[in-house]
Tab-separated table of C-alpha atoms in Angstrom:
chain	number	residue	atom	x	y	z
K	197	MET	CA	-51.759	90.079	27.882
K	198	GLY	CA	-52.701	91.272	31.457
K	199	ALA	CA	-56.250	89.564	31.718
K	200	THR	CA	-55.365	86.864	30.318
K	201	ARG	CA	-52.948	86.402	33.629
K	202	GLN	CA	-55.820	87.785	35.456
K	203	ILE	CA	-58.069	84.867	34.258
K	204	LYS	CA	-55.204	82.084	34.120
K	205	GLY	CA	-54.033	82.925	37.813
K	206	LYS	CA	-57.895	82.598	39.546
K	207	PRO	CA	-58.193	79.265	39.048
K	208	THR	CA	-54.958	79.172	40.536
K	209	SER	CA	-55.032	81.296	43.506
K	210	LYS	CA	-58.083	79.730	44.294
K	211	THR	CA	-56.765	76.060	44.152
K	212	GLY	CA	-53.512	77.403	45.847
K	213	GLY	CA	-55.313	79.457	48.683
K	214	ALA	CA	-57.085	75.757	50.409
K	215	SER	CA	-54.316	73.986	50.823
K	216	LYS	CA	-50.499	74.375	48.987
K	217	SER	CA	-49.441	71.156	49.179
K	218	GLY	CA	-52.919	69.488	48.749
K	219	PRO	CA	-52.691	70.232	44.862
K	220	SER	CA	-49.564	69.923	44.067
K	221	LYS	CA	-49.956	66.555	45.551
K	222	LYS	CA	-52.892	65.817	43.439
K	223	SER	CA	-51.965	66.740	40.400
K	224	ALA	CA	-48.272	64.785	40.650
K	225	LYS	CA	-51.103	61.980	41.327
K	226	PRO	CA	-51.919	61.376	38.029
K	227	LYS	CA	-48.183	61.501	36.689
K	228	LYS	CA	-47.698	58.842	38.571
K	229	PRO	CA	-48.567	55.466	37.879
K	230	THR	CA	-47.501	53.704	40.873
K	231	GLY	CA	-50.630	55.988	42.656
K	232	SER	CA	-54.196	55.136	43.290
K	233	ALA	CA	-55.775	54.764	40.097
K	234	PRO	CA	-56.803	57.950	37.084
K	235	GLU	CA	-60.081	58.461	36.857
K	236	GLY	CA	-59.822	57.928	32.894
K	237	ILE	CA	-58.156	54.458	32.973
K	238	SER	CA	-59.608	52.065	32.385
K	239	LYS	CA	-59.048	48.920	35.299
K	240	ARG	CA	-58.341	46.282	31.898
K	241	LYS	CA	-55.320	49.629	30.426
K	242	GLN	CA	-54.380	49.916	34.256
K	243	LYS	CA	-53.691	46.000	34.642
K	244	SER	CA	-51.950	45.607	31.436
K	245	MET	CA	-49.583	48.989	31.534
K	246	ALA	CA	-49.186	48.039	35.114
K	247	LEU	CA	-47.906	44.267	33.911
K	248	ALA	CA	-46.208	45.387	30.583
K	249	LYS	CA	-44.193	48.063	33.186
K	250	PRO	CA	-42.098	45.240	34.286
K	251	GLY	CA	-41.109	43.537	31.597
K	252	GLY	CA	-40.223	46.519	29.487
K	253	GLN	CA	-38.695	48.009	31.664
K	254	GLN	CA	-36.162	45.181	31.861
K	255	LYS	CA	-36.128	45.135	28.318
K	256	SER	CA	-35.519	48.391	27.892
K	257	LYS	CA	-32.326	48.461	30.292
K	258	ALA	CA	-30.963	44.936	27.919
K	259	HIS	CA	-31.293	47.028	24.556
K	260	SER	CA	-29.474	50.853	26.926
K	261	THR	CA	-26.379	48.261	27.892
K	262	ASN	CA	-25.960	47.036	24.332
K	263	PRO	CA	-25.422	50.712	22.062
K	264	HIS	CA	-23.118	51.887	25.536
K	265	LYS	CA	-20.484	48.888	24.750
K	266	PRO	CA	-18.395	50.146	21.886
K	267	LYS	CA	-18.268	48.093	18.619
K	268	ARG	CA	-15.456	46.128	18.257
K	269	ARG	CA	-13.382	47.626	15.076
K	270	HIS	CA	-13.111	45.059	11.737
K	271	TYR	CA	-8.829	45.799	10.334
K	272	THR	CA	-8.579	45.014	6.824
K	273	GLU	CA	-5.241	43.785	6.273
K	274	LYS	CA	-3.420	46.638	4.848
K	275	GLU	CA	-4.901	48.526	7.731
K	276	LEU	CA	-2.560	46.349	10.042
K	277	ASP	CA	0.378	45.877	8.186
K	278	ILE	CA	0.609	42.267	7.723
K	279	PRO	CA	3.926	41.305	6.442
K	280	ALA	CA	3.279	38.871	3.714
K	281	LEU	CA	3.825	35.074	4.326
K	282	ASN	CA	5.040	33.165	1.453
K	283	GLY	CA	3.815	34.819	-1.226
K	284	ILE	CA	5.178	33.153	-3.995
K	285	ILE	CA	3.435	31.470	-6.285
K	286	PRO	CA	4.417	28.317	-7.947
K	287	ALA	CA	5.717	28.145	-12.089
K	288	GLY	CA	3.393	25.738	-12.895
K	289	ILE	CA	0.897	27.377	-11.317
K	290	ALA	CA	0.459	31.167	-12.440
K	291	LYS	CA	-1.140	32.002	-15.467
K	292	PRO	CA	-0.218	35.143	-17.855
K	293	LYS	CA	-3.324	38.146	-17.177
K	294	GLY	CA	-5.258	38.505	-20.240
K	295	GLN	CA	-5.162	34.634	-21.189
K	296	LYS	CA	-8.026	33.220	-21.961
K	297	LYS	CA	-9.874	30.912	-20.027
K	298	GLY	CA	-11.188	27.056	-21.236
K	299	LYS	CA	-10.787	24.865	-23.922
K	300	VAL	CA	-8.686	25.530	-26.905
K	301	PHE	CA	-9.337	24.491	-30.315
K	302	VAL	CA	-8.187	23.169	-32.879
K	303	ASP	CA	-10.058	23.690	-35.941
K	304	ASP	CA	-8.341	25.226	-39.173
K	305	ALA	CA	-6.556	22.540	-41.787
K	306	GLN	CA	-2.921	24.030	-41.077
K	307	SER	CA	-2.686	23.534	-36.793
K	308	LEU	CA	-4.528	19.452	-37.866
K	309	MET	CA	-1.754	19.027	-40.234
K	310	ALA	CA	0.726	20.230	-38.581
K	311	ILE	CA	-0.682	17.353	-35.253
K	312	MET	CA	-1.032	15.131	-37.409
K	313	SER	CA	2.735	15.689	-39.461
K	314	VAL	CA	3.883	15.084	-35.388
K	315	VAL	CA	1.878	11.913	-35.082
K	316	ASN	CA	2.776	10.389	-38.508
K	317	ALA	CA	6.207	10.972	-38.006
K	318	GLU	CA	6.194	9.661	-34.238
K	319	LYS	CA	4.504	6.803	-36.000
K	320	ASP	CA	6.103	5.993	-38.574
K	321	LYS	CA	9.242	5.364	-35.827
K	322	ASN	CA	7.546	3.380	-34.052
K	323	VAL	CA	6.724	1.374	-37.243
K	324	GLU	CA	10.444	1.143	-38.495
K	325	SER	CA	11.449	0.357	-35.477
K	326	LYS	CA	9.685	-2.439	-34.572
K	327	ILE	CA	10.206	-3.458	-38.066
K	328	MET	CA	13.777	-3.307	-37.529
K	329	ARG	CA	13.591	-4.473	-34.755
K	330	ALA	CA	11.820	-8.283	-35.685
K	331	ARG	CA	14.176	-8.178	-38.871
K	332	GLN	CA	17.188	-8.681	-36.463
K	333	LEU	CA	15.123	-11.141	-33.941
K	334	GLU	CA	14.723	-12.902	-37.314
K	335	GLU	CA	18.176	-12.289	-38.182
K	336	VAL	CA	19.087	-14.243	-34.840
K	337	ARG	CA	16.298	-16.377	-34.670
K	338	GLU	CA	18.203	-17.827	-38.044
K	339	ALA	CA	21.270	-18.190	-37.091
K	340	LYS	CA	20.241	-19.720	-34.324
K	341	ARG	CA	18.574	-22.481	-36.649
K	342	VAL	CA	21.543	-22.891	-38.673
K	343	GLU	CA	23.812	-23.352	-35.726
K	344	ALA	CA	21.077	-25.337	-33.881
K	345	GLU	CA	21.264	-27.728	-37.629
K	346	LYS	CA	24.997	-27.589	-37.926
K	347	ARG	CA	25.019	-29.090	-34.893
K	348	SER	CA	23.178	-31.665	-35.089
K	349	ASP	CA	24.499	-32.488	-38.367
K	350	GLU	CA	27.763	-33.199	-36.712
K	351	LYS	CA	26.588	-35.500	-33.848
K	352	MET	CA	24.640	-37.651	-36.658
K	353	LYS	CA	27.434	-38.051	-38.362
K	354	LYS	CA	29.887	-38.811	-35.359
K	355	PHE	CA	27.155	-41.625	-34.400
K	356	GLU	CA	26.936	-42.693	-38.031
K	357	GLU	CA	30.278	-43.078	-37.801
K	358	THR	CA	30.326	-44.716	-34.271
K	359	LYS	CA	28.158	-47.306	-35.670
K	360	ASN	CA	30.243	-46.892	-39.038
K	361	GLY	CA	32.900	-48.330	-36.423
K	362	LEU	CA	31.705	-50.970	-34.779
K	363	LYS	CA	29.936	-52.476	-37.621
K	364	LYS	CA	32.859	-52.537	-39.308
K	365	LYS	CA	34.958	-53.832	-36.254
K	366	LYS	CA	32.317	-56.271	-35.400
K	367	LYS	CA	32.202	-57.239	-39.677
K	368	GLY	CA	35.903	-57.522	-39.388
K	369	ARG	CA	36.179	-59.894	-36.036
K	370	HIS	CA	33.951	-61.823	-37.840
K	371	SER	CA	34.906	-61.839	-41.222
K	372	ASP	CA	38.516	-62.141	-39.807
K	373	HIS	CA	37.105	-65.177	-38.538
K	374	ALA	CA	35.474	-66.415	-40.951
K	375	LYS	CA	38.349	-65.897	-43.050
K	376	PHE	CA	40.527	-68.041	-41.236
K	377	GLU	CA	38.027	-70.481	-41.440
K	378	GLY	CA	37.497	-69.972	-45.321
K	379	VAL	CA	41.465	-70.041	-45.953
K	380	ASP	CA	41.553	-73.228	-43.618
K	381	ASP	CA	38.970	-74.353	-44.979
K	382	ASP	CA	38.674	-74.075	-48.868
K	383	VAL	CA	42.249	-73.070	-49.602
K	384	GLU	CA	44.715	-75.344	-47.514
K	385	PRO	CA	42.769	-78.125	-45.088
K	386	LYS	CA	45.312	-80.868	-45.663
K	387	GLU	CA	47.515	-77.882	-43.759
K	388	LYS	CA	45.561	-77.046	-40.828
K	389	LYS	CA	44.919	-80.753	-40.363
K	390	GLU	CA	48.235	-82.019	-40.631
K	391	LYS	CA	48.732	-78.640	-37.818
K	392	LYS	CA	46.536	-79.948	-36.301
K	393	VAL	CA	48.085	-82.662	-35.983
K	394	GLN	CA	51.485	-81.537	-35.639
K	395	GLY	CA	50.212	-80.025	-32.532
K	396	LYS	CA	48.943	-82.796	-30.511
K	397	LYS	CA	51.639	-84.467	-31.213
K	398	LYS	CA	53.991	-81.944	-29.604
K	399	ARG	CA	51.973	-81.488	-26.609
K	400	VAL	CA	53.722	-81.436	-24.005
K	401	SER	CA	52.315	-82.895	-20.575
K	402	PHE	CA	53.861	-82.434	-17.559
K	403	GLY	CA	52.750	-85.154	-15.309
Y	208	MET	CA	-21.084	19.193	-30.912
Y	209	ARG	CA	-18.341	21.886	-30.368
Y	210	PRO	CA	-14.496	21.428	-32.453
Y	211	LEU	CA	-11.420	18.930	-30.911
Y	212	THR	CA	-9.407	20.209	-28.353
Y	213	GLU	CA	-5.307	19.673	-29.569
Y	214	PRO	CA	-4.751	16.638	-27.124
Y	215	GLU	CA	-8.009	15.479	-28.069
Y	216	THR	CA	-7.141	15.739	-31.556
Y	217	LYS	CA	-4.253	14.440	-31.017
Y	218	THR	CA	-4.859	11.385	-29.319
Y	219	LEU	CA	-7.674	10.510	-32.269
Y	220	PHE	CA	-4.832	10.880	-34.766
Y	221	GLU	CA	-2.631	8.704	-32.828
Y	222	LYS	CA	-5.507	6.244	-33.263
Y	223	LEU	CA	-5.756	6.530	-36.881
Y	224	ALA	CA	-2.796	6.399	-37.803
Y	225	ALA	CA	-2.908	2.811	-36.486
Y	226	TYR	CA	-4.522	1.829	-39.553
Y	227	CYS	CA	-3.497	4.568	-41.539
Y	228	GLY	CA	-0.838	5.295	-43.832
Y	229	LYS	CA	0.579	9.088	-45.168
Y	230	GLY	CA	-3.216	9.171	-46.870
Y	231	ILE	CA	-4.495	10.228	-43.768
Y	232	GLN	CA	-3.610	13.512	-44.262
Y	233	ASP	CA	-6.496	13.495	-47.084
Y	234	LEU	CA	-9.002	13.830	-44.655
Y	235	ILE	CA	-8.226	16.379	-43.551
Y	236	THR	CA	-7.618	18.296	-47.288
Y	237	ALA	CA	-11.428	16.244	-48.453
Y	238	GLY	CA	-13.516	18.053	-49.779
Y	239	GLY	CA	-11.280	21.313	-50.474
Y	240	ALA	CA	-11.351	24.694	-49.294
Y	241	GLU	CA	-14.679	25.065	-49.733
Y	242	ASP	CA	-16.361	22.594	-48.552
Y	243	ARG	CA	-13.946	21.205	-46.166
Y	244	HIS	CA	-14.570	17.878	-43.870
Y	245	VAL	CA	-14.419	19.216	-40.363
Y	246	PHE	CA	-13.387	16.910	-36.937
Y	247	ARG	CA	-16.368	17.624	-34.309
Y	248	ILE	CA	-17.311	16.301	-30.749
Y	249	GLN	CA	-20.487	15.734	-29.760
Y	250	GLY	CA	-20.982	14.293	-26.116
Y	251	SER	CA	-17.678	12.053	-26.285
Y	252	ARG	CA	-18.874	11.022	-30.007
Y	253	VAL	CA	-15.817	12.341	-32.432
Y	254	TYR	CA	-17.574	12.804	-35.894
Y	255	TYR	CA	-15.930	13.409	-39.112
Y	256	VAL	CA	-18.762	15.899	-41.083
Y	257	ARG	CA	-18.274	18.424	-44.123
Y	258	GLU	CA	-18.199	21.471	-42.614
Y	259	SER	CA	-21.040	23.580	-43.943
Y	260	LEU	CA	-23.140	20.205	-42.133
Y	261	ALA	CA	-21.954	21.173	-38.925
Y	262	ASN	CA	-22.345	24.952	-39.242
Y	263	LEU	CA	-25.970	24.183	-39.963
Y	264	ALA	CA	-26.300	21.856	-37.213
Y	265	THR	CA	-25.569	24.322	-34.326
Y	266	SER	CA	-29.297	25.246	-34.957
Y	267	VAL	CA	-30.140	22.134	-33.074
Y	268	LYS	CA	-29.836	22.081	-29.363
Y	269	ARG	CA	-27.638	19.875	-28.097
Y	270	ASP	CA	-29.352	16.897	-26.021
Y	271	ASN	CA	-31.905	16.387	-29.121
Y	272	LEU	CA	-28.850	16.336	-31.338
Y	273	LEU	CA	-27.937	12.057	-31.679
Y	274	SER	CA	-25.666	12.155	-35.010
Y	275	LEU	CA	-24.323	13.281	-37.510
Y	276	GLY	CA	-22.329	12.888	-39.854
Y	277	THR	CA	-19.474	9.518	-39.450
Y	278	CYS	CA	-19.193	8.684	-35.628
Y	279	LEU	CA	-15.590	7.965	-36.050
Y	280	GLY	CA	-15.613	6.521	-32.193
Y	281	LYS	CA	-15.675	7.211	-29.121
Y	282	PHE	CA	-13.386	8.836	-26.354
Y	283	THR	CA	-13.461	7.001	-22.768
Y	284	LYS	CA	-13.976	8.324	-19.285
Y	285	THR	CA	-10.443	8.022	-18.701
Y	286	GLY	CA	-9.116	10.324	-22.167
Y	287	LYS	CA	-8.569	7.291	-23.921
Y	288	PHE	CA	-10.265	6.649	-27.921
Y	289	ARG	CA	-11.609	4.104	-28.918
Y	290	LEU	CA	-12.904	3.777	-33.005
Y	291	HIS	CA	-16.137	2.204	-33.553
Y	292	ILE	CA	-17.027	-0.133	-37.210
Y	293	THR	CA	-18.525	3.570	-38.328
Y	294	ALA	CA	-15.039	4.775	-39.079
Y	295	LEU	CA	-14.240	1.583	-41.580
Y	296	SER	CA	-15.125	3.874	-44.451
Y	297	VAL	CA	-12.838	6.190	-43.681
Y	298	ILE	CA	-9.684	4.734	-42.673
Y	299	ALA	CA	-10.295	1.762	-44.911
Y	300	PRO	CA	-9.200	3.396	-47.899
Y	301	HIS	CA	-5.907	5.040	-46.607
Y	302	ALA	CA	-5.095	1.410	-44.762
Y	303	ARG	CA	-1.374	0.766	-44.577
Y	304	TYR	CA	-1.737	-3.528	-43.427
Y	305	LYS	CA	-4.564	-4.918	-44.496
Y	306	ILE	CA	-5.062	-9.054	-44.578
Y	307	TRP	CA	-7.917	-10.699	-46.615
Y	308	VAL	CA	-9.621	-13.339	-45.643
Y	309	LYS	CA	-10.814	-16.593	-47.355
Y	310	PRO	CA	-14.514	-16.801	-47.791
Y	311	ASN	CA	-14.797	-19.842	-45.239
Y	312	GLY	CA	-12.641	-17.179	-42.862
Y	313	GLU	CA	-15.507	-14.487	-43.529
Y	314	MET	CA	-18.187	-15.640	-40.811
Y	315	PRO	CA	-15.979	-16.523	-37.892
Y	316	PHE	CA	-14.962	-13.302	-38.355
Y	317	LEU	CA	-18.182	-11.313	-38.869
Y	318	TYR	CA	-19.359	-13.154	-35.842
Y	319	GLY	CA	-16.385	-11.342	-33.925
Y	320	GLY	CA	-13.983	-14.144	-33.852
Y	321	ASN	CA	-9.938	-13.290	-34.996
Y	322	VAL	CA	-8.776	-14.044	-38.197
Y	323	LEU	CA	-6.853	-17.602	-37.862
Y	324	LYS	CA	-3.572	-17.854	-40.124
Y	325	ALA	CA	-6.350	-21.409	-41.777
Y	326	HIS	CA	-8.497	-18.111	-42.722
Y	327	VAL	CA	-5.747	-15.947	-44.129
Y	328	GLY	CA	-5.991	-15.900	-48.137
Y	329	ARG	CA	-3.082	-13.457	-48.066
Y	330	TRP	CA	-1.200	-10.495	-45.678
Y	331	SER	CA	0.783	-7.514	-46.519
Y	332	GLU	CA	4.373	-7.546	-45.960
Y	333	ASP	CA	6.598	-6.346	-42.887
Y	334	CYS	CA	3.478	-5.899	-41.329
Y	335	PRO	CA	4.787	-5.979	-37.000
Y	336	GLU	CA	3.744	-7.188	-34.355
Y	337	HIS	CA	0.387	-5.411	-32.820
Y	338	GLN	CA	-0.115	-3.012	-35.448
Y	339	GLY	CA	-3.417	-2.113	-36.640
Y	340	VAL	CA	-4.375	-4.160	-39.541
Y	341	VAL	CA	-7.957	-3.867	-41.943
Y	342	VAL	CA	-10.013	-6.810	-42.685
Y	343	LEU	CA	-11.350	-7.544	-45.947
Y	344	SER	CA	-12.668	-10.413	-48.108
Y	345	MET	CA	-11.044	-11.889	-50.837
Y	346	ASN	CA	-12.907	-9.815	-53.458
Y	347	ASP	CA	-11.915	-6.687	-51.656
Y	348	ASN	CA	-14.779	-6.125	-49.650
Y	349	TYR	CA	-14.057	-4.434	-46.127
Y	350	LEU	CA	-14.671	-6.224	-43.257
Y	351	GLY	CA	-13.859	-4.971	-40.440
Y	352	PHE	CA	-9.945	-4.380	-38.597
Y	353	GLY	CA	-7.782	-4.736	-35.746
Y	354	VAL	CA	-4.530	-5.679	-34.606
Y	355	SER	CA	-2.073	-8.120	-36.012
Y	356	ALA	CA	-1.299	-10.703	-33.630
Y	357	ARG	CA	2.190	-11.494	-34.166
Y	358	SER	CA	4.672	-10.291	-37.459
Y	359	THR	CA	4.321	-11.363	-40.521
Y	360	ALA	CA	7.526	-13.132	-40.544
Y	361	GLU	CA	6.547	-14.829	-37.381
Y	362	ALA	CA	3.195	-15.870	-38.707
Y	363	ARG	CA	4.327	-17.720	-41.387
Y	364	LYS	CA	6.399	-20.041	-38.762
Y	365	LEU	CA	2.594	-20.291	-37.165
Y	366	ASP	CA	0.476	-23.631	-36.882
Y	367	PRO	CA	-3.220	-23.537	-39.257
Y	368	THR	CA	-4.838	-23.044	-35.518
Y	369	GLY	CA	-2.802	-19.774	-34.651
Y	370	VAL	CA	-4.223	-16.218	-34.088
Y	371	VAL	CA	-2.903	-13.911	-37.100
Y	372	ALA	CA	-4.902	-10.809	-36.363
Y	373	PHE	CA	-6.988	-9.767	-32.720
Y	374	ARG	CA	-10.247	-8.355	-33.787
Y	375	GLN	CA	-10.956	-4.675	-33.341
Y	376	ALA	CA	-14.633	-3.926	-34.782
Y	377	ASP	CA	-16.013	-5.747	-37.649
Y	378	ILE	CA	-19.299	-4.979	-40.013
Y	379	GLY	CA	-21.442	-7.602	-38.239
Y	380	GLU	CA	-21.119	-4.992	-35.512
Y	381	TYR	CA	-24.484	-3.245	-37.507
Y	382	LEU	CA	-25.993	-5.934	-35.878
Y	383	ARG	CA	-24.920	-7.560	-32.808
Y	384	GLU	CA	-24.493	-3.356	-31.685
Y	385	GLU	CA	-27.543	-2.363	-33.218
Y	386	ASP	CA	-29.047	-1.462	-29.883
Y	387	THR	CA	-26.744	0.165	-28.952
Y	388	LEU	CA	-24.036	1.422	-31.784
Y	389	PHE	CA	-26.142	4.646	-32.168
Y	390	THR	CA	-27.241	5.484	-28.981
Y	391	THR	CA	-25.183	8.322	-26.904
């Protein structure tokens, strides 16, 4: 172990003997990238490194700031213990649990018959009421028609009566006149003449 | 292709009940328990089909299945049901009200016209207004179906050119609507 130490120590002592500060500076130089170009790195690489540095540093800075920020925690509703608002489900919307989704088919003969009997009963009722209403309307119409006929008959009768009356009157007047004339002419023409004569005789005039 | 849901079934039966009487229940019980007839919907069209056939049809891809059984009609986008002329053979034997059309009225009806009073040979008694009726020729061939325009009592007083029944479907559609009758 001690030999090795000696071997290791020799070169260091040599360099250290020349100038203590010098070799330390030299050894530091290759570590520092900002100093003169190191012997092992090509110029192009050096350039690229120099260009990459500022950008890379900035990026690393930006990244370094975010992770330090504490992440916002998302709380669930249960954790927050918020009181439930308007939690009532209307009766029409609420569906019993475990109910089958989708359409309910009617395929068995019994349920079909049940539906049909309901429909038939409704239809029969409708038809019956329709027929009844039609009959009633027909009766009313018939009664109105009979009434109207009666009225028109009466009117006609009255009209006929008045017509006959007028005819009779006319006839009567005519017949009276004729009668008078006829009687005068046929039965007692002499008397009439006499009367006329008498009448003429009786006439008095005042002067 | 699938069975009908409850509201769909109700809508379909309501429409069928407008034309049929009590005999409509035979549609469900037809074929007995072994091979009864069922209602199936494919797209918007409803088919009345033998159950064994409907089960076989499940092996056909939905898009490739054009039609099977008897097409009764289709559901509109508003959820109503419209009967097609193809349903005539299903509803006619159970019809509640019928109108027989004279030979001179057959062609006007088959060309899409309404039934006029002058063309009526005879009609069911006590038919109310706006009720489904099946139209037949005088030799009892089914020609189509429609809706009564007037009740029987009112129709008696109607003038000969007055409309007695509004046409809904007639067998002339097999020719007139040939292109669209069986397409989806």
